[in-house]
XYZ file of C-alpha atoms in Angstrom:
552
model
C -0.019 0.100 0.095
C 1.181 3.338 -0.930
C 2.620 5.798 1.695
C 0.143 8.952 1.603
C 2.380 11.872 0.600
C 3.182 14.629 2.764
C 1.933 18.286 2.195
C 4.260 21.345 1.929
C 3.119 22.729 5.093
C 3.648 20.071 7.133
C 7.114 19.469 5.778
C 8.166 23.198 5.582
C 7.354 22.869 9.950
C 9.082 19.611 10.516
C 12.473 20.723 8.632
C 12.486 23.831 11.273
C 12.149 26.047 7.910
C 8.779 27.846 9.249
C 6.516 28.191 12.032
C 3.656 27.560 12.280
C 1.845 30.751 12.887
C 3.806 32.299 8.861
C 2.123 29.371 7.572
C -1.507 29.874 8.939
C -0.466 33.970 7.464
C 0.821 32.329 3.770
C -2.408 29.816 3.872
C -4.905 32.618 4.726
C -3.074 35.712 2.560
C -2.441 34.174 -0.669
C -4.505 34.503 -3.736
C -6.872 31.020 -5.248
C -4.615 30.189 -7.583
C -1.421 30.999 -6.228
C 1.074 27.948 -4.971
C 1.577 27.798 -1.847
C 5.601 27.642 -1.877
C 5.484 31.002 -3.782
C 3.341 32.713 -1.195
C 6.167 31.679 1.383
C 8.793 32.421 -1.116
C 6.953 36.035 -1.845
C 6.849 37.070 2.179
C 10.702 36.082 2.110
C 10.133 33.185 4.954
C 11.813 30.146 2.986
C 14.583 30.527 -0.118
C 13.871 28.823 -3.278
C 16.862 26.640 -2.513
C 15.015 25.531 0.491
C 11.611 24.917 -1.176
C 12.890 22.564 -3.741
C 15.231 20.677 -0.815
C 11.674 19.896 0.320
C 10.194 18.812 -3.184
C 13.058 16.450 -3.181
C 12.065 14.660 -0.674
C 8.596 15.390 -0.963
C 8.801 14.493 -4.439
C 11.854 12.330 -5.386
C 12.796 14.246 -8.095
C 16.247 15.355 -8.014
C 17.375 18.752 -7.656
C 19.933 20.599 -9.785
C 22.286 23.255 -9.858
C 22.376 25.054 -13.424
C 25.773 27.313 -12.784
C 28.014 26.490 -15.103
C 25.882 23.496 -16.467
C 28.168 22.002 -19.286
C 24.755 22.727 -21.385
C 24.652 20.327 -25.237
C 23.274 23.770 -27.207
C 22.379 20.621 -29.982
C 18.430 20.530 -27.747
C 17.802 24.253 -27.617
C 16.218 24.038 -31.094
C 13.717 20.945 -29.196
C 12.716 23.358 -26.842
C 11.942 27.437 -28.403
C 13.138 30.078 -25.764
C 8.757 31.392 -25.984
C 7.661 27.681 -24.512
C 11.098 27.700 -22.176
C 10.675 30.999 -20.259
C 6.598 30.437 -20.350
C 6.798 27.267 -18.541
C 10.088 27.864 -17.108
C 11.982 24.964 -18.438
C 15.498 23.858 -19.985
C 17.099 21.164 -21.862
C 19.641 19.017 -20.132
C 20.722 16.134 -22.339
C 19.612 13.136 -24.460
C 19.974 9.221 -23.839
C 17.995 7.896 -26.881
C 14.763 8.254 -26.515
C 14.734 10.335 -23.055
C 15.310 13.773 -22.983
C 16.423 15.073 -19.027
C 14.792 18.903 -18.513
C 15.261 21.108 -15.323
C 12.197 22.735 -14.287
C 10.560 25.122 -12.051
C 7.660 23.196 -11.589
C 8.024 19.768 -12.033
C 4.317 19.327 -10.893
C 3.078 20.609 -14.392
C 1.894 17.782 -15.917
C 0.644 19.970 -18.768
C 3.918 21.018 -19.843
C 5.277 17.758 -19.367
C 2.653 16.271 -21.954
C 3.335 19.253 -23.905
C 6.909 18.648 -24.109
C 6.425 14.938 -24.980
C 3.770 15.180 -27.882
C 6.139 18.071 -30.254
C 9.431 16.861 -28.733
C 8.500 12.604 -29.168
C 10.851 11.923 -26.561
C 10.363 10.439 -23.157
C 10.157 13.528 -20.572
C 12.297 13.046 -17.079
C 12.036 15.529 -14.930
C 15.066 17.349 -12.566
C 14.208 20.233 -9.583
C 16.149 23.622 -10.770
C 15.371 27.474 -9.434
C 13.577 29.695 -11.274
C 16.125 32.302 -10.366
C 18.596 29.558 -12.052
C 16.458 28.580 -14.858
C 15.585 31.977 -16.587
C 19.145 32.959 -15.804
C 20.310 30.001 -17.908
C 17.774 30.910 -20.517
C 18.874 34.356 -21.332
C 22.867 33.120 -20.741
C 22.520 30.432 -23.482
C 20.001 30.776 -25.967
C 20.295 33.023 -29.334
C 23.464 33.592 -27.403
C 25.770 33.227 -30.874
C 22.371 34.031 -33.002
C 23.024 35.783 -35.898
C 26.396 37.651 -34.895
C 27.604 36.496 -38.133
C 25.420 39.251 -39.551
C 26.906 42.059 -38.072
C 30.487 41.544 -40.372
C 28.514 42.729 -43.189
C 26.405 45.583 -41.251
C 29.253 46.616 -39.459
C 31.014 47.872 -42.476
C 29.845 50.914 -42.533
C 30.731 54.014 -39.441
C 27.229 54.863 -39.892
C 24.591 51.929 -38.985
C 21.689 51.454 -40.602
C 18.111 52.573 -39.623
C 17.404 49.250 -40.180
C 19.461 46.814 -38.125
C 18.803 49.022 -35.169
C 15.132 49.157 -35.447
C 13.978 45.869 -36.619
C 12.645 43.787 -34.421
C 13.756 40.627 -35.939
C 17.094 42.050 -36.237
C 20.323 40.833 -34.481
C 21.490 43.777 -32.605
C 17.885 44.486 -31.152
C 17.938 40.471 -30.470
C 20.985 41.389 -28.501
C 19.814 44.319 -26.414
C 16.774 42.510 -25.522
C 18.732 39.526 -24.665
C 21.134 42.194 -22.411
C 18.095 43.480 -20.325
C 16.682 40.371 -19.672
C 19.350 38.869 -18.512
C 20.327 42.065 -16.064
C 16.677 41.890 -15.050
C 17.182 38.382 -13.875
C 20.015 38.602 -11.919
C 18.296 41.820 -10.226
C 21.038 44.279 -11.307
C 20.647 47.972 -11.096
C 22.810 49.359 -13.464
C 23.857 48.117 -17.242
C 27.171 49.823 -18.819
C 28.551 49.363 -21.906
C 32.189 49.913 -21.795
C 34.037 50.843 -25.243
C 37.841 49.353 -25.338
C 40.407 49.675 -27.465
C 39.888 46.183 -29.177
C 36.627 45.255 -27.711
C 33.173 46.009 -26.042
C 32.497 44.648 -22.341
C 28.846 44.760 -20.916
C 28.805 44.318 -17.551
C 25.741 44.916 -14.935
C 26.122 45.939 -11.146
C 24.140 43.143 -8.844
C 23.966 44.045 -5.213
C 26.271 47.262 -5.697
C 29.353 45.222 -7.276
C 30.399 45.620 -10.668
C 30.651 42.329 -12.621
C 31.318 41.447 -16.347
C 28.608 39.866 -18.252
C 30.126 39.164 -21.516
C 32.252 40.694 -24.141
C 31.628 41.368 -27.177
C 33.931 42.133 -30.097
C 34.730 45.778 -31.502
C 32.944 45.677 -34.904
C 29.688 45.514 -33.305
C 30.096 48.919 -30.227
C 28.187 51.292 -32.975
C 25.361 49.544 -33.670
C 24.572 48.114 -30.046
C 24.668 52.170 -29.115
C 22.646 53.485 -31.921
C 20.163 50.514 -30.917
C 20.236 51.533 -26.694
C 20.175 55.821 -28.397
C 17.300 55.294 -30.253
C 15.110 53.444 -27.198
C 16.257 56.221 -25.397
C 15.050 58.780 -27.946
C 19.076 60.336 -28.384
C 20.673 61.590 -31.300
C 22.696 59.085 -32.792
C 24.626 61.443 -35.225
C 26.230 62.870 -31.997
C 29.452 61.686 -30.229
C 31.061 64.252 -28.850
C 28.613 65.590 -26.185
C 26.341 63.871 -23.098
C 23.480 62.873 -23.599
C 20.698 61.770 -20.555
C 17.371 60.314 -21.947
C 14.732 57.341 -20.760
C 12.620 54.640 -21.939
C 9.608 51.891 -20.605
C 10.406 48.353 -21.252
C 8.015 45.102 -20.525
C 11.035 42.112 -19.252
C 9.431 39.235 -18.766
C 6.532 40.849 -18.331
C 8.108 42.999 -16.071
C 7.347 47.075 -16.569
C 11.213 48.420 -16.176
C 11.738 51.778 -15.850
C 15.677 52.642 -17.849
C 17.764 55.624 -16.915
C 20.056 56.203 -20.036
C 23.611 58.635 -19.792
C 26.065 58.238 -22.363
C 29.368 59.984 -22.241
C 32.068 60.377 -24.820
C 35.519 58.638 -24.338
C 38.622 57.629 -25.659
C 37.095 54.601 -27.393
C 33.955 55.535 -27.572
C 30.594 56.686 -26.217
C 30.022 55.276 -22.866
C 26.455 54.180 -21.352
C 24.785 53.532 -18.128
C 21.191 52.295 -18.153
C 20.027 52.069 -14.540
C 17.266 50.235 -14.191
C 13.866 50.115 -12.039
C 11.372 47.904 -11.034
C 8.695 49.651 -10.540
C 6.671 46.177 -9.834
C 9.804 45.268 -6.595
C 9.881 49.254 -4.835
C 9.354 48.034 -1.022
C 6.527 50.491 0.272
C 6.824 49.020 3.777
C 9.182 50.724 6.981
C 9.147 47.455 7.814
C 11.039 45.888 4.961
C 13.989 48.664 5.419
C 16.379 46.401 7.785
C 15.475 49.496 11.079
C 16.250 47.436 13.991
C 13.347 47.956 16.721
C 15.058 50.930 18.445
C 15.593 52.641 14.986
C 11.849 52.363 13.578
C 10.490 54.250 16.617
C 12.699 57.009 16.708
C 11.962 57.130 12.951
C 8.407 56.641 13.044
C 8.222 59.814 16.204
C 10.124 61.948 13.217
C 7.570 61.548 11.091
C 4.692 61.483 13.266
C 4.534 65.079 14.312
C 2.545 67.608 12.331
C 5.908 70.151 11.133
C 9.383 70.147 10.900
C 12.007 68.854 8.633
C 12.936 64.545 8.398
C 16.385 64.269 6.489
C 17.893 61.198 5.255
C 21.274 61.402 4.086
C 24.059 59.060 2.210
C 25.771 58.722 -0.694
C 24.328 58.067 -4.326
C 23.085 54.197 -4.024
C 22.734 53.889 -0.739
C 18.761 53.450 -0.846
C 17.773 56.976 0.697
C 15.035 56.965 -2.482
C 14.017 53.434 -1.432
C 12.947 54.801 2.578
C 11.478 58.107 1.101
C 8.920 56.037 -0.790
C 8.272 53.460 2.151
C 7.710 56.763 4.369
C 5.506 58.171 2.044
C 3.163 54.917 1.871
C 3.209 55.178 5.428
C 1.824 58.814 5.799
C -0.062 58.820 2.657
C -4.050 58.905 3.979
C -6.735 60.467 2.411
C -7.128 63.143 4.942
C -3.744 64.686 3.966
C -2.364 66.603 1.052
C 0.762 65.269 -0.075
C 2.824 67.154 -2.678
C 6.745 65.944 -3.843
C 8.760 67.766 -6.134
C 11.342 65.060 -8.085
C 14.485 64.240 -9.685
C 13.510 61.750 -11.670
C 9.943 61.287 -10.534
C 11.411 57.307 -9.513
C 8.541 55.607 -8.619
C 4.945 56.479 -9.492
C 2.729 56.628 -5.978
C -0.802 56.387 -6.050
C -2.937 59.424 -4.352
C 0.883 61.792 -4.407
C 1.016 64.505 -6.527
C 4.807 64.311 -8.167
C 6.111 67.001 -9.687
C 9.208 66.846 -12.449
C 12.117 69.137 -12.191
C 12.795 70.849 -15.086
C 15.238 72.936 -14.927
C 15.727 74.300 -19.009
C 12.334 76.220 -18.536
C 13.109 77.333 -14.977
C 11.261 74.731 -12.971
C 13.780 73.621 -10.153
C 13.645 71.941 -6.747
C 13.440 76.287 -5.504
C 10.644 77.204 -7.551
C 8.486 73.878 -7.594
C 9.125 73.808 -3.685
C 8.119 77.956 -3.717
C 4.903 76.798 -6.039
C 4.174 73.397 -3.405
C 3.599 76.655 -0.419
C 0.706 78.054 -2.460
C -1.231 74.767 -2.990
C -2.341 73.857 0.975
C -0.101 70.830 1.207
C 0.419 68.837 4.109
C 3.355 66.905 3.919
C 6.705 67.923 1.274
C 8.621 66.110 -0.139
C 12.064 67.221 -1.755
C 13.717 65.132 -3.802
C 17.215 66.530 -3.101
C 19.018 69.593 -0.903
C 20.959 71.067 -3.752
C 21.825 74.974 -2.994
C 20.628 77.601 -0.232
C 17.864 78.535 -2.067
C 16.222 74.945 -1.405
C 17.442 74.251 2.152
C 15.915 77.787 2.910
C 12.570 77.313 1.109
C 12.436 73.705 2.992
C 13.234 75.191 6.413
C 10.637 78.047 5.849
C 8.089 75.567 5.172
C 8.756 73.723 8.097
C 8.209 76.434 10.692
C 5.294 77.565 8.689
C 3.583 73.485 9.419
C 4.464 71.586 7.222
C 6.551 68.034 7.073
C 8.993 68.358 4.690
C 10.750 65.049 4.108
C 14.247 65.278 1.888
C 17.901 64.157 0.981
C 21.061 65.481 1.692
C 24.630 63.863 0.792
C 26.510 63.309 3.650
C 28.516 61.098 5.346
C 27.193 60.721 9.403
C 23.687 62.320 10.580
C 25.927 64.680 12.625
C 28.300 65.765 9.518
C 24.586 66.883 8.229
C 24.851 69.944 10.539
C 27.812 71.021 9.623
C 27.198 71.178 5.781
C 23.954 73.406 6.958
C 25.482 75.505 8.313
C 28.585 75.612 5.724
C 25.438 76.028 3.226
C 24.569 79.459 4.790
C 21.291 78.337 7.476
C 21.785 79.734 10.478
C 22.168 77.403 13.893
C 18.674 79.195 15.301
C 17.014 77.900 11.484
C 18.502 74.043 12.048
C 17.947 73.917 15.918
C 14.390 75.187 15.408
C 12.918 73.354 12.089
C 14.613 69.574 11.616
C 12.847 66.688 13.611
C 15.404 64.203 12.671
C 18.419 63.232 10.767
C 18.917 59.052 9.236
C 21.803 58.182 7.659
C 21.567 54.810 5.654
C 24.107 52.798 3.614
C 23.509 48.914 2.113
C 25.504 46.363 2.726
C 25.050 42.534 1.276
C 23.005 40.187 2.974
C 25.268 36.680 3.619
C 22.908 34.103 0.783
C 20.549 32.264 2.801
C 21.082 29.005 1.317
C 24.972 28.379 1.767
C 25.159 30.647 5.392
C 27.506 28.554 7.986
C 28.672 29.054 10.921
C 32.138 30.121 11.927
C 34.662 31.234 14.621
C 34.825 35.017 14.410
C 38.186 36.070 13.863
C 40.916 37.413 16.206
C 40.047 40.190 14.588
C 36.247 40.677 14.457
C 36.657 39.906 18.118
C 39.175 43.286 18.527
C 36.385 45.002 16.449
C 33.561 43.783 18.167
C 35.123 44.635 21.651
C 35.938 48.439 20.725
C 32.223 49.150 20.029
C 31.549 46.863 23.020
C 29.888 44.032 21.231
C 30.822 40.786 22.714
C 30.900 37.958 19.712
C 32.119 34.331 18.861
C 30.650 33.179 15.694
C 29.719 34.974 12.819
C 27.696 33.513 9.317
C 29.571 33.340 6.548
C 28.246 32.421 2.750
C 30.446 29.381 0.876
C 28.980 30.764 -1.997
C 26.711 28.378 -3.856
C 24.638 29.063 -7.018
C 21.747 30.989 -6.206
C 24.358 33.589 -5.234
C 26.644 33.137 -8.078
C 29.238 31.696 -5.748
C 29.600 34.774 -4.099
C 28.138 34.372 -0.501
C 25.949 37.289 -1.209
C 22.543 37.511 -1.909
C 20.002 40.920 -1.696
C 21.206 43.674 0.289
C 19.433 45.696 3.179
C 20.256 48.945 4.989
C 21.789 49.690 7.802
C 20.693 53.125 10.329
C 22.269 55.723 12.233
C 18.941 57.320 13.353
C 19.595 60.780 15.299
C 16.982 62.571 17.048
C 17.471 66.309 17.755
C 16.777 66.506 21.142
C 16.534 69.695 23.597
C 20.063 69.161 24.792
C 21.608 68.361 21.097
C 19.968 71.652 19.671
C 21.013 73.680 22.702
C 24.866 72.633 21.957
C 24.082 73.643 18.005
C 22.566 77.266 19.287
C 25.339 77.501 21.276
C 27.449 76.438 18.488
C 29.599 73.568 20.156
C 32.418 71.765 18.511
C 31.542 68.668 16.260
C 33.358 65.882 19.431
C 30.350 68.051 22.065
C 27.732 66.717 19.064
C 29.301 63.408 19.156
C 29.641 63.018 22.774
C 25.948 64.379 23.342
C 24.369 61.092 20.503
C 26.791 58.715 21.983
C 25.202 59.566 25.616
C 21.306 59.411 24.363
C 21.797 55.999 22.622
C 22.214 57.021 19.022
C 23.308 53.470 17.521
C 25.847 54.763 15.253
C 25.956 53.324 11.401
C 29.220 50.973 12.205
C 27.136 49.663 15.373
C 23.720 48.569 13.558
C 25.886 47.163 11.194
C 27.941 45.305 13.262
C 24.870 44.334 15.402
C 23.379 43.111 12.386
C 26.616 40.747 11.661
C 25.935 39.289 15.386
C 22.570 38.543 13.623
C 23.926 36.582 10.743
C 22.782 38.662 8.060
C 25.353 40.003 6.485
C 29.612 40.276 8.012
C 32.085 42.116 9.400
C 34.090 42.978 5.657
C 30.770 44.051 4.104
C 29.582 46.613 7.303
C 33.766 48.107 7.298
C 33.722 48.451 3.327
C 30.813 51.071 3.712
C 30.931 52.158 7.370
C 34.390 54.134 8.980
C 36.007 53.178 11.943
C 36.175 55.996 14.208
């Protein structure tokens, strides 16, 4: 008699991956057509690798890693790219009348039956992660398709319009493939770097650049022309920098791309910034604030007036924090107006203004007009000059809550920076509620994480900050994190609440060291401390924290 198969939820609880509460919550909130595994993945309770290992046990189907798998390119014509993407399936090998395929859902019997009828082979399945399959499809399908056609097209210096506009032309397919690959790997930027004898395509994943592929030099002009046509730039102008943007749908996901071209010695360098419209974080709880900092930040944004500043270098997640804050404050009874450059994500119920300096609509001009629109909450994309900061201060003093960003290294140096911009100390003390400094660090990959003893140097660093540590968590490197040991990013924060004591120090023009002492006395968690606490929780590594936060 056949042993009854255990349910997925029970298996996950038995293996200690989720709690009963998490299972009940996922079951209650998931859509009718959504599978339980997908619902748990979406909420971040488990990783895809953990789900696959449990499914392997439950179904008795082996799981496989596609990282550097020796694919047989002759099999790709058996399963067209569209079918492979739709069913998340990729051919592995052929033995007599059997075709071995990797699938993300080996229970999809319709897809298996379709495949059997269309190929004439008996289908044998293995499980692979969705990310692994999408990455492999984008990387290996049609990788060299039609590239030889470039030899003919590349003879002329000026690219022919048909070659860069026609959907079936190899250059269009190549650009689409580069975009699809970047989206599959959750990249934030794509770099097209011209060199003397080649063109490098690099993508930035989790804050670090990696080379995706190398293309021959003769493809450079047509590749750049295609991107410029998409972004509505002048393809005949190669001597001056240009900026543009375009929208694309990649694997049914709307992506907004900002394009920048820069003339270099070997041709134009193109950088595309990807904004995934479907994945914008809209919940403060998901941003990685620890409980103390979250409480402080929420008390700052609940006040009816004052300025809340978020500071950090470019690419430190300031926009995500601002949008998550706007989502929290977005109620029917308040009027929220923003002035941004550019408007990155559209938020329903919020009036957003795009800055156009060439027609005179600057941050300062936009902010001045906003004040006549009866707002409750104002968001200024960035404070860049004295004029903007003066209007922001005035707005906060007349009963508005103002949210904005500024480029400084930490929360306390923001006060010095505002004074350098010409803001009077009494205005800083009376208008600013608080300052949040933040950085992004890479998270340890949950699939290959292992505990190890802390090194002597690590114990010293932690002891200097008054924290005791014995063990740290590091990633060994696996297929799901591209052998880096890291997957995804989280923010570390420094939340400075401007108390009466700090305001008095600012008013009396006390030195920076006194401000730091007072902040420490108020138990402010500095960037480095927050990072080290996250190392202790096993979320990141000491190397990552020291990469973004300075030791004092």
